[in-house]
PDB file of C-alpha atoms in Angstrom:
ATOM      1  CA  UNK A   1     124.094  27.580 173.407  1.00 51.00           C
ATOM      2  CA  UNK A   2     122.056  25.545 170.630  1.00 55.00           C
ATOM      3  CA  UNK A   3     123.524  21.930 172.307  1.00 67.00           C
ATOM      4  CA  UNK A   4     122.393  23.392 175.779  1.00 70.00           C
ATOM      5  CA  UNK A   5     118.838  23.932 174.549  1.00 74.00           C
ATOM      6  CA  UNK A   6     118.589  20.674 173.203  1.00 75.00           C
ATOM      7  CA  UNK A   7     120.367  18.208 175.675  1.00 79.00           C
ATOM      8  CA  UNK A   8     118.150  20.123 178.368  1.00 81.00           C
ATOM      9  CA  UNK A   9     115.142  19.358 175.991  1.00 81.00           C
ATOM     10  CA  UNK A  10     116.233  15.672 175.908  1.00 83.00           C
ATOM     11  CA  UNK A  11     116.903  15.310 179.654  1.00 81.00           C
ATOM     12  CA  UNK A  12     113.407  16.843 180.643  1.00 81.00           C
ATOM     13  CA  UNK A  13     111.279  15.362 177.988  1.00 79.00           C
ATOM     14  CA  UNK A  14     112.335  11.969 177.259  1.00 79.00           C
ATOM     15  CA  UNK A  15     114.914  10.534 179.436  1.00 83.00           C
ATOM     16  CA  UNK A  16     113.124   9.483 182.439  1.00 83.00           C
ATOM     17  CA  UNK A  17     115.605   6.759 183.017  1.00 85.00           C
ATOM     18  CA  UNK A  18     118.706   8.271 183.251  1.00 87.00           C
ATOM     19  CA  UNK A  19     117.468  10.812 185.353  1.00 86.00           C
ATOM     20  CA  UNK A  20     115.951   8.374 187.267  1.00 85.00           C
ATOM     21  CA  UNK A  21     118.626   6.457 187.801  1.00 86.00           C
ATOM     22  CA  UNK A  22     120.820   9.816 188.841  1.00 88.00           C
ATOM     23  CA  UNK A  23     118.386  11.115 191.099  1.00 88.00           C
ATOM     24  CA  UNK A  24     116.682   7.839 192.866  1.00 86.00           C
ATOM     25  CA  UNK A  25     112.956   9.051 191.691  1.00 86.00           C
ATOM     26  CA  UNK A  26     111.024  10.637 188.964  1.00 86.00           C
ATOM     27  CA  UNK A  27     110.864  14.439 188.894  1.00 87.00           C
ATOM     28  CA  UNK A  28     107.571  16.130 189.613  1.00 88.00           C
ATOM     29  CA  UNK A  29     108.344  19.764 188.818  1.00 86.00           C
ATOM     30  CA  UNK A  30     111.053  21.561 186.633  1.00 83.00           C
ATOM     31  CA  UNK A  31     111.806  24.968 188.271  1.00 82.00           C
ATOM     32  CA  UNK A  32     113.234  27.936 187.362  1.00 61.00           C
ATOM     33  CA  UNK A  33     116.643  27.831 187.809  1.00 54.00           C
ATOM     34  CA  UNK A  34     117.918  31.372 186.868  1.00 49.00           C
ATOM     35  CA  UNK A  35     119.801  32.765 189.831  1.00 46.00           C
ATOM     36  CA  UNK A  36     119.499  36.191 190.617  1.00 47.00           C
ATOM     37  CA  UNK A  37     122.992  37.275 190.714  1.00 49.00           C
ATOM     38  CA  UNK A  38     124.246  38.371 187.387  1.00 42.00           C
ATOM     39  CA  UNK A  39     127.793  36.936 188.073  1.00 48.00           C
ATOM     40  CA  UNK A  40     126.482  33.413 188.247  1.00 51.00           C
ATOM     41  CA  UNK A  41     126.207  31.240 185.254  1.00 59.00           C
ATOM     42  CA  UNK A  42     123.103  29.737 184.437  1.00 75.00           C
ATOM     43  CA  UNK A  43     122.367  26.108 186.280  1.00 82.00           C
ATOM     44  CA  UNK A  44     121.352  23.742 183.882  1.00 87.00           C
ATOM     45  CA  UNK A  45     118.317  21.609 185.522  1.00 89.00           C
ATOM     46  CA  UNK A  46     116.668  21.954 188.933  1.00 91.00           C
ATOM     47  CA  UNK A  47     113.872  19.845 189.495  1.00 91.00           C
ATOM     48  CA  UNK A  48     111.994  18.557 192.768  1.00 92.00           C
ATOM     49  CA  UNK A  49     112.130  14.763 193.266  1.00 92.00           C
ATOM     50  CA  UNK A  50     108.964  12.610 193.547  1.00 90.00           C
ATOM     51  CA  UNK A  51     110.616  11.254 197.120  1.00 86.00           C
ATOM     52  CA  UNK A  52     111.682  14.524 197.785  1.00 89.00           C
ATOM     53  CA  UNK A  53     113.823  17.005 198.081  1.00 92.00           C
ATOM     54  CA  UNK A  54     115.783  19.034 194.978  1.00 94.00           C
ATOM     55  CA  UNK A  55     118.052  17.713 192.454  1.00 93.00           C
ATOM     56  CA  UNK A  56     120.094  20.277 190.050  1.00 93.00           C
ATOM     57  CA  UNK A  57     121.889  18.008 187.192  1.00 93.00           C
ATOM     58  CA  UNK A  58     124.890  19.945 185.382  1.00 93.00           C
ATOM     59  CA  UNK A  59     125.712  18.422 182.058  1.00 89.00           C
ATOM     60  CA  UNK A  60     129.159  18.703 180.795  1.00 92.00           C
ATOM     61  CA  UNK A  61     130.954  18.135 177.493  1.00 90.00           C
ATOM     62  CA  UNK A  62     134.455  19.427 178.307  1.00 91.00           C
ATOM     63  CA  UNK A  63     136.915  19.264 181.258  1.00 94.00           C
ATOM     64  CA  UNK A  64     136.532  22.803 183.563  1.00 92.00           C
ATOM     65  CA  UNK A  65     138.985  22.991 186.266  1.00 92.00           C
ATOM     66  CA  UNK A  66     136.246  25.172 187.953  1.00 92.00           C
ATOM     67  CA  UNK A  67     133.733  22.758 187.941  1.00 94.00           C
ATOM     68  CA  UNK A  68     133.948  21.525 191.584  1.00 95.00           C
ATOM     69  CA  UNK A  69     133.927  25.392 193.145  1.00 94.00           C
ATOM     70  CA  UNK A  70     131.094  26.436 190.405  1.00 93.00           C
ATOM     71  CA  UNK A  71     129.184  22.928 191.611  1.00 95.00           C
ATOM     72  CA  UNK A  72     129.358  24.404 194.811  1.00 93.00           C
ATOM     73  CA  UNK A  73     128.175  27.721 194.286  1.00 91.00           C
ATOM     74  CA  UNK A  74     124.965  26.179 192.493  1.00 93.00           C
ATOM     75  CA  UNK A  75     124.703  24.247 196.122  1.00 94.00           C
ATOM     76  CA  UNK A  76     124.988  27.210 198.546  1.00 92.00           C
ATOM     77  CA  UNK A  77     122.755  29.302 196.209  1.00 90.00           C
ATOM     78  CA  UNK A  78     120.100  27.146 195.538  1.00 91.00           C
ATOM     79  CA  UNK A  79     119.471  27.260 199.765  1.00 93.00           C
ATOM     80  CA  UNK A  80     119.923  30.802 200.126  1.00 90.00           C
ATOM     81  CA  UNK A  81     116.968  31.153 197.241  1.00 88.00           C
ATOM     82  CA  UNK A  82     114.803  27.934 197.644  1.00 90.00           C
ATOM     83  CA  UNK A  83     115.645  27.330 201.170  1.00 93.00           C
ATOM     84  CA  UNK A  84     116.729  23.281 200.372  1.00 94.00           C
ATOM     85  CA  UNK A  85     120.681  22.192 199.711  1.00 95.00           C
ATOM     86  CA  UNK A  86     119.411  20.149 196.160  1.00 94.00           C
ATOM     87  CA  UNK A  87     121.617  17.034 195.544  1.00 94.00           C
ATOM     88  CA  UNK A  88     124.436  17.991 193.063  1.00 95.00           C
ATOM     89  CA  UNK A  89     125.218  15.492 190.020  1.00 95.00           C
ATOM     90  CA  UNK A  90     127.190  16.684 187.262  1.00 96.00           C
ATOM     91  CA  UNK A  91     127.303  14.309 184.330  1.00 95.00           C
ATOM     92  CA  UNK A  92     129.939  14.104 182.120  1.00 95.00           C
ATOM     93  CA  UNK A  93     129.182  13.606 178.162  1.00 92.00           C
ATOM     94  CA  UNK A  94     132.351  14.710 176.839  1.00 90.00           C
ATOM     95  CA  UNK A  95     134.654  12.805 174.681  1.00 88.00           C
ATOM     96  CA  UNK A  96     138.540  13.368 176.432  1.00 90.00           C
ATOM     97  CA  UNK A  97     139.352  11.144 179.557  1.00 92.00           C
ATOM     98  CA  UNK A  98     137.424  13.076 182.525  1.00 94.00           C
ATOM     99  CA  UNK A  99     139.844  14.862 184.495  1.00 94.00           C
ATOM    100  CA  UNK A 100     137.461  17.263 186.940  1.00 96.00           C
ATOM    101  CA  UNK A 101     137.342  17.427 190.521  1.00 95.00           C
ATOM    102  CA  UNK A 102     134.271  16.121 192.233  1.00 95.00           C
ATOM    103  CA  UNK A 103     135.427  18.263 195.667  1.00 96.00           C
ATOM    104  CA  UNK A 104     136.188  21.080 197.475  1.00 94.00           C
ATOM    105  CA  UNK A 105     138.283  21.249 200.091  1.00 93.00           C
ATOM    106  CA  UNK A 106     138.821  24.120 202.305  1.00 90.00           C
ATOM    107  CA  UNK A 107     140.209  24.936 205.573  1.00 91.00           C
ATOM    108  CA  UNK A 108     136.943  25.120 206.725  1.00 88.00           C
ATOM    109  CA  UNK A 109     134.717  23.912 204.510  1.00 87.00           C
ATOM    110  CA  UNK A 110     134.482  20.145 202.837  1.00 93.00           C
ATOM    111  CA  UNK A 111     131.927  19.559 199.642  1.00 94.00           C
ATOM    112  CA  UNK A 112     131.684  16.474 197.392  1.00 95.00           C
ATOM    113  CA  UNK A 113     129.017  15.285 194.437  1.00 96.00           C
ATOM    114  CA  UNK A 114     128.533  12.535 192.014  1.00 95.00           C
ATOM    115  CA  UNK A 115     131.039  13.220 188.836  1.00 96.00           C
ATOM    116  CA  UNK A 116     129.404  10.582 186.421  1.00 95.00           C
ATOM    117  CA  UNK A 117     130.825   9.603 183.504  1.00 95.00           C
ATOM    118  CA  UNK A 118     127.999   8.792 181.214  1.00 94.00           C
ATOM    119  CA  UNK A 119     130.541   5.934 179.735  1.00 93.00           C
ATOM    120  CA  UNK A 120     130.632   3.751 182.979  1.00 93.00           C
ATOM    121  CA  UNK A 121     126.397   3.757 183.489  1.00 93.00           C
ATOM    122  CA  UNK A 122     124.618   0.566 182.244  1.00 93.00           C
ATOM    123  CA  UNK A 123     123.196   1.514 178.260  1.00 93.00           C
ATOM    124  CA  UNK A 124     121.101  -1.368 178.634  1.00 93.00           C
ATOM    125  CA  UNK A 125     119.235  -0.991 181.702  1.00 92.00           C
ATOM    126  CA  UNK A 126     118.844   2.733 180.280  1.00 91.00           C
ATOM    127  CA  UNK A 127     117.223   1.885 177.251  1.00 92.00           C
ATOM    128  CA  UNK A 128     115.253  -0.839 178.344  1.00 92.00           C
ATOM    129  CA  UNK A 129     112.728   2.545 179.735  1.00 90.00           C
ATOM    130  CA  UNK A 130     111.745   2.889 175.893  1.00 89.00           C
ATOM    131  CA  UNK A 131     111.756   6.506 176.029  1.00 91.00           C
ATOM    132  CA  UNK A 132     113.626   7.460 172.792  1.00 91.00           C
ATOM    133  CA  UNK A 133     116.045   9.831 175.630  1.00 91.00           C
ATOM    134  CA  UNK A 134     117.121   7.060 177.083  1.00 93.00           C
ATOM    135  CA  UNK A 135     117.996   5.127 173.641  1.00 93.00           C
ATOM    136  CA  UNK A 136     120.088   7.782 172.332  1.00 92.00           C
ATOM    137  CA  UNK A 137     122.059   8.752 175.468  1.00 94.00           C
ATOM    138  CA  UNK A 138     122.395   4.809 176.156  1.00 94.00           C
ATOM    139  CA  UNK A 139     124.598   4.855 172.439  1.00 93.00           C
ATOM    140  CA  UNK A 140     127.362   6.974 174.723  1.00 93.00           C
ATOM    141  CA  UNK A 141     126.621   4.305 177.477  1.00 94.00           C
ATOM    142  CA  UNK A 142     128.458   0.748 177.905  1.00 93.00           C
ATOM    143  CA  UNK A 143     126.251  -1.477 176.006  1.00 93.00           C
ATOM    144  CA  UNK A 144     126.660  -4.734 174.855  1.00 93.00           C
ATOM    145  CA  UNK A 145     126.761  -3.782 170.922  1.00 93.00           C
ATOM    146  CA  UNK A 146     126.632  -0.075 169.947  1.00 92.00           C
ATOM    147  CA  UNK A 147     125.756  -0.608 166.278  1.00 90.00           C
ATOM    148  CA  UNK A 148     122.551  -2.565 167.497  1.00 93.00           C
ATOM    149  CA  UNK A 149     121.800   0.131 169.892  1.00 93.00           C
ATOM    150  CA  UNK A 150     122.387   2.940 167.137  1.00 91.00           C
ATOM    151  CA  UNK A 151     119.900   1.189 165.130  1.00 90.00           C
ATOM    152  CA  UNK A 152     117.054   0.178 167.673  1.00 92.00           C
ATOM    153  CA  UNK A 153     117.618   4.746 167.719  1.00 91.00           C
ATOM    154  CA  UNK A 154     116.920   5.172 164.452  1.00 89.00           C
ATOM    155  CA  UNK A 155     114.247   2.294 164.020  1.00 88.00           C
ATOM    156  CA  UNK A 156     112.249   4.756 166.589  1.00 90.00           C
ATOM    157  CA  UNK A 157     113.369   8.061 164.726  1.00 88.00           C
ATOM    158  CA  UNK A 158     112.059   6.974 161.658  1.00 84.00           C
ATOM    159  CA  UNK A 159     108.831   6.160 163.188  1.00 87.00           C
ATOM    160  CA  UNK A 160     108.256  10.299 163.366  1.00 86.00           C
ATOM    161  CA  UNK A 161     107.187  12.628 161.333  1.00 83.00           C
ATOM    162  CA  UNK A 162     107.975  16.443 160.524  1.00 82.00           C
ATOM    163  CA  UNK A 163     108.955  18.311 163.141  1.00 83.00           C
ATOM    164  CA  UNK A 164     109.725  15.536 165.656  1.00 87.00           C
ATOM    165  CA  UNK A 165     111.916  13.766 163.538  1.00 83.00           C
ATOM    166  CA  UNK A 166     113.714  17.285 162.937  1.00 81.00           C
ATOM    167  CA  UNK A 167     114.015  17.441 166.753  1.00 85.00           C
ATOM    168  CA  UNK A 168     115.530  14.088 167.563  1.00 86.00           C
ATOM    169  CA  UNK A 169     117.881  13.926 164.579  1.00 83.00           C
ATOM    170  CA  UNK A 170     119.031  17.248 165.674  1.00 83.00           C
ATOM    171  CA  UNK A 171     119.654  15.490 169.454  1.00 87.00           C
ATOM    172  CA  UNK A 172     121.357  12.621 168.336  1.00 86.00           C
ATOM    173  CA  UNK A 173     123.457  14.831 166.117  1.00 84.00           C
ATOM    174  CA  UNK A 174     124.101  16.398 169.082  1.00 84.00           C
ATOM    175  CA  UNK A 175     124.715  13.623 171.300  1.00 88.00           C
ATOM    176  CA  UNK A 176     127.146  11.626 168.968  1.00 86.00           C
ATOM    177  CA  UNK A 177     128.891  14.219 167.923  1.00 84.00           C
ATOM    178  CA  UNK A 178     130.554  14.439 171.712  1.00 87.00           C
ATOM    179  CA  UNK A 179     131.965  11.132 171.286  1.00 87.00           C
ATOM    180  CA  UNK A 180     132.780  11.260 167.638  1.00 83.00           C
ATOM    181  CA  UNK A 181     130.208   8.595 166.614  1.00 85.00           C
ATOM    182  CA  UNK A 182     128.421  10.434 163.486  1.00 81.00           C
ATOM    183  CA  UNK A 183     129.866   7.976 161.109  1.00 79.00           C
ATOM    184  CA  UNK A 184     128.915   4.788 163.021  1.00 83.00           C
ATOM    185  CA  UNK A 185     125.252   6.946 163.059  1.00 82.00           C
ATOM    186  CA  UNK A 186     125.338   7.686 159.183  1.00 78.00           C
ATOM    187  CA  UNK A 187     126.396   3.731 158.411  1.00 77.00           C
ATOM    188  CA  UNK A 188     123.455   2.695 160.171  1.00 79.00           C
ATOM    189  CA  UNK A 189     121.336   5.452 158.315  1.00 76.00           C
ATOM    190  CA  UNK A 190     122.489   3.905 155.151  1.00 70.00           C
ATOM    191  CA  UNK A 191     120.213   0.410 155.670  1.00 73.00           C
ATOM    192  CA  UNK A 192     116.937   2.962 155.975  1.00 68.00           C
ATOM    193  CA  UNK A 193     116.559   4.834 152.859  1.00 54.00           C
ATOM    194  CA  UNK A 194     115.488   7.468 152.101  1.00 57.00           C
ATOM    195  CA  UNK A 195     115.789   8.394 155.828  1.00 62.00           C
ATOM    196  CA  UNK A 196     119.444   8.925 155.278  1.00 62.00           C
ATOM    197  CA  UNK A 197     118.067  12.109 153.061  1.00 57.00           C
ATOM    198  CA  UNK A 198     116.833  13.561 156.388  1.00 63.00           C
ATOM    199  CA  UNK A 199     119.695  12.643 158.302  1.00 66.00           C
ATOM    200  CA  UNK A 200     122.115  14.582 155.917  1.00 64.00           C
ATOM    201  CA  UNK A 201     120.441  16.924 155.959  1.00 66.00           C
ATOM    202  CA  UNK A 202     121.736  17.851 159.864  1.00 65.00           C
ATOM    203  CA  UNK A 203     124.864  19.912 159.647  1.00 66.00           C
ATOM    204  CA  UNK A 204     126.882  17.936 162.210  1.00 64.00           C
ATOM    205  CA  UNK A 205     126.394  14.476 160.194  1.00 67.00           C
ATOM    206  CA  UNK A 206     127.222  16.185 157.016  1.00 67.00           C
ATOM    207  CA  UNK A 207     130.587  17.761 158.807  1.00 69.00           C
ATOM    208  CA  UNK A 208     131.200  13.744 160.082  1.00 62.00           C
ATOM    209  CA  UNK A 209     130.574  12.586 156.204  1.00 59.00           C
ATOM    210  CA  UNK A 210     133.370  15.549 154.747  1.00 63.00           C
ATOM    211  CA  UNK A 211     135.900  14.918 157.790  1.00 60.00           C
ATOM    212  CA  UNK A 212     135.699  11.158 157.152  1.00 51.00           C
ATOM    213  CA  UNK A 213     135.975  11.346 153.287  1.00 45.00           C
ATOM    214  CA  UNK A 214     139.166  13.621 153.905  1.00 41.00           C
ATOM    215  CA  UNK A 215     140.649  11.396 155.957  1.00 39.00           C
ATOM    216  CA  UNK A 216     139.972   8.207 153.874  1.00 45.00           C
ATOM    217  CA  UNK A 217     141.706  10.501 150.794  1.00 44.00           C
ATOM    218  CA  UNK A 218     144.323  11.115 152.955  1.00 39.00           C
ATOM    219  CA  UNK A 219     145.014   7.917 154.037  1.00 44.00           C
ATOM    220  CA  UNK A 220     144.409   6.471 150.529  1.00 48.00           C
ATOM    221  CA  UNK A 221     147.612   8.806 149.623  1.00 47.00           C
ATOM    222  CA  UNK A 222     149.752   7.860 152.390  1.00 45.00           C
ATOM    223  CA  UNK A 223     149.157   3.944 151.809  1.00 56.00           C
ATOM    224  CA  UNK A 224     150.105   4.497 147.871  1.00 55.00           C
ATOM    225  CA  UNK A 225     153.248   6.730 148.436  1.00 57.00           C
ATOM    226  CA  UNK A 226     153.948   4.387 150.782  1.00 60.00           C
ATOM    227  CA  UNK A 227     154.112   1.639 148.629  1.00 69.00           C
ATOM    228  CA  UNK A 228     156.008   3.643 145.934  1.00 65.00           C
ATOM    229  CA  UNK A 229     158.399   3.750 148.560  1.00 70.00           C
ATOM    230  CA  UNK A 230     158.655   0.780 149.863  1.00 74.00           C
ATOM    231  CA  UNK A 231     159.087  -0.661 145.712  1.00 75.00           C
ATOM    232  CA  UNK A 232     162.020   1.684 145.328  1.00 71.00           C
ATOM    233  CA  UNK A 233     163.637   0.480 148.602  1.00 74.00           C
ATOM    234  CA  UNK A 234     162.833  -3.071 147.386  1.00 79.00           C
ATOM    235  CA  UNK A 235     165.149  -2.104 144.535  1.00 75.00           C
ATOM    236  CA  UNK A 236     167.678  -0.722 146.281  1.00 74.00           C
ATOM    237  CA  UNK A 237     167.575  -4.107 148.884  1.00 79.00           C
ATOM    238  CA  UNK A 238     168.078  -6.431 146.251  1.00 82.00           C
ATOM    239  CA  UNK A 239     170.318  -4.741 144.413  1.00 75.00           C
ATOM    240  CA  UNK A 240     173.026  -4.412 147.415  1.00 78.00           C
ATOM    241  CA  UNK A 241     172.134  -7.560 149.220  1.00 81.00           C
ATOM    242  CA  UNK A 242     170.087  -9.940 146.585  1.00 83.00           C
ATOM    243  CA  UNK A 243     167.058 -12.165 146.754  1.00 84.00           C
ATOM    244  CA  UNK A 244     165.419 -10.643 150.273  1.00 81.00           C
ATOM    245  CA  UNK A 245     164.144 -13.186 153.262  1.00 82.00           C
ATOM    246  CA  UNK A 246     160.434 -13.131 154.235  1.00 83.00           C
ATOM    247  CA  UNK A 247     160.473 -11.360 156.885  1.00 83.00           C
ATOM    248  CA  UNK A 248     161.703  -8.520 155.291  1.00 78.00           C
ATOM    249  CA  UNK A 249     159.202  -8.339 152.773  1.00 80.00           C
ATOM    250  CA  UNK A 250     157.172  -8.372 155.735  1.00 81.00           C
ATOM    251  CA  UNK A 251     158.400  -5.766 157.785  1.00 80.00           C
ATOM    252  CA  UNK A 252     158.624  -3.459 154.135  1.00 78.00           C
ATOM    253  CA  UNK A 253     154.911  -4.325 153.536  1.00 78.00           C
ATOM    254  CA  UNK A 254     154.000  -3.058 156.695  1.00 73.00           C
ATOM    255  CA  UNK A 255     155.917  -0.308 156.950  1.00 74.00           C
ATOM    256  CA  UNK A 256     154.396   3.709 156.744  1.00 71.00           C
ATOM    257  CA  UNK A 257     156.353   6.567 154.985  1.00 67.00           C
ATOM    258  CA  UNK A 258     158.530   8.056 158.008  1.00 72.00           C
ATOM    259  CA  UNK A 259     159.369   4.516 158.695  1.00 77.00           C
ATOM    260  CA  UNK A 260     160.606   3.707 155.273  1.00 73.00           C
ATOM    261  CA  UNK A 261     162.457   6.723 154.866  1.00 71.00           C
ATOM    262  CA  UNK A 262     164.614   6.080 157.891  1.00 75.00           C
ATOM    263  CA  UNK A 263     165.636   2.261 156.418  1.00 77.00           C
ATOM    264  CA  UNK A 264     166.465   4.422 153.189  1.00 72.00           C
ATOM    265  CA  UNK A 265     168.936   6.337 154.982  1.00 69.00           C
ATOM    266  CA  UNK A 266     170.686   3.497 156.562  1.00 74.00           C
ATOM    267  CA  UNK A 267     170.696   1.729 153.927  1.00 69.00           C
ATOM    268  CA  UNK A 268     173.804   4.050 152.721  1.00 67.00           C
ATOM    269  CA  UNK A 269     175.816   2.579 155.583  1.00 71.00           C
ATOM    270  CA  UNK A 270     174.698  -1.104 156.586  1.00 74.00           C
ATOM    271  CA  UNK A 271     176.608  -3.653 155.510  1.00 80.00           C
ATOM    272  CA  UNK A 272     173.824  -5.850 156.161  1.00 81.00           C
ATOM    273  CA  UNK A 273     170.035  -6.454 156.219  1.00 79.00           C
ATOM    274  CA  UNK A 274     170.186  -6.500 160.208  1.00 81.00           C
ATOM    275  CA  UNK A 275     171.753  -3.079 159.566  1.00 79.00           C
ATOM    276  CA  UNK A 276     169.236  -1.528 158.124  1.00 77.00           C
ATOM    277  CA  UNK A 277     166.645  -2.920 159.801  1.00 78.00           C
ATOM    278  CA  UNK A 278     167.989  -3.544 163.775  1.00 71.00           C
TER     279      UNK A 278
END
């Protein structure tokens, strides 16, 4: 609920280009877009476009096989309340492959919408708006170098003080976090200290900061048992064969733990170095 508040905040307040760019014009008006029927979910934006006509933008950050029949449902409602069919976009911010539907089909009834993944749309003409929105949505973007883009984000962020500054660290948290980008974020925080203070302070970037710690422990162990292994098997190589070729030292140095394990157990039969390692 939290991320909904806030990527609804950042969409309405300070990403005039993307929405622009979704909807062909500038929104005038943000209306209420609580349906009346208590079986409906909640739409996420409606808003009536400067060249007319309603838009209603649906955000999402996971795959729903619904999506399509709850898109159209928005559709059929918003006329039956408003009196206007809106144009349906749902924009996709989510970090697996997008899988969703973008139709219905029927026997009698046909219904399509833009399915966007926010992945394919230009970060660089999005950014080039200024609004701080459009910055931090254009890091999920194709752009020409994220880590620049990351940092013309924070060079903004830091401009702000107190409670804005709370807000858009909290949306970029946000943001990243879909896409699993919180440690490219906190490397960038690094260069603007004490900034980086502020930053771990967010829960999501401090998360990002354990997880990645974990793993680099985790991965520190696996490369040194590894190579315990692979000095064992060494032995073992020499001892049965002699002096070892290069490019078995090569495949050895290379090698991970299940890897090495399964040249150990050959090793018992081979009655050569192709043996154990064809």
């Amino acid at each position: 609920m939290q991320h909904d508040v806030n990527l609804k905040k950042l969409f309405t307040q300070s990403a005039r280009g993307l929405l622009r760019a979704l909807t062909g014009g500038a929104i005038t008006e943000w209306l209420n877009v609580e349906l009346p029927r208590v079986n409906l979910p909640r739409m996420d934006l409606l808003g009536r476009v400067d060249r007319g006509g309603l838009a209603n933008i649906e955000f999402q950050t996971t795959n729903e096989e619904d999506m399509a029949e709850r898109t159209g449902v928005y559709h059929l409602e918003t006329f039956r309340n408003r009196g206007e069919y809106p144009r349906q976009i749902v924009l996709y911010l989510g970090r697996a492959p997008l899988r969703m539907r973008n139709y219905v089909r029927s026997p009698l009834m046909n219904f399509e919408f833009p399915l966007i993944d926010i992945g394919e749309l230009d970060g660089e003409q999005m950014a080039a708006t200024g609004d701080l929105g459009d910055m931090m949505l254009a890091v999920l973007a194709r752009v020409n170098d994220r880590q620049e883009m990351i940092r013309r984000v924070l060079d903004e962020i830091v401009k702000l003080e107190g409670k804005a500054r709370e807000t858009a660290l909290e949306q970029l948290a946000i943001l990243v976090g879909l896409r699993g980008l919180e440690l490219e974020v906190v490397k960038e925080a690094k260069k603007y200290m004490p900034f980086v203070v502020d930053l771990m302070e967010n829960q999501i970037f401090r998360d990002a900061v354990a997880r990645g710690e974990a793993l680099g422990e985790a991965r520190g162990e696996a490369r040194g048992e590894a190579k315990g292994e692979a000095k064992i098997l060494t032995r073992l190589l020499i001892k049965r064969f002699g002096p070892l070729p290069e490019w078995v030292s090569q495949r050895l140095a290379g090698a991970a733990g299940p890897q090495l394990e399964e040249w150990s157990l050959r090793l018992l039969d081979a009655q050569s170095l192709e043996g154990v390692f064809d």
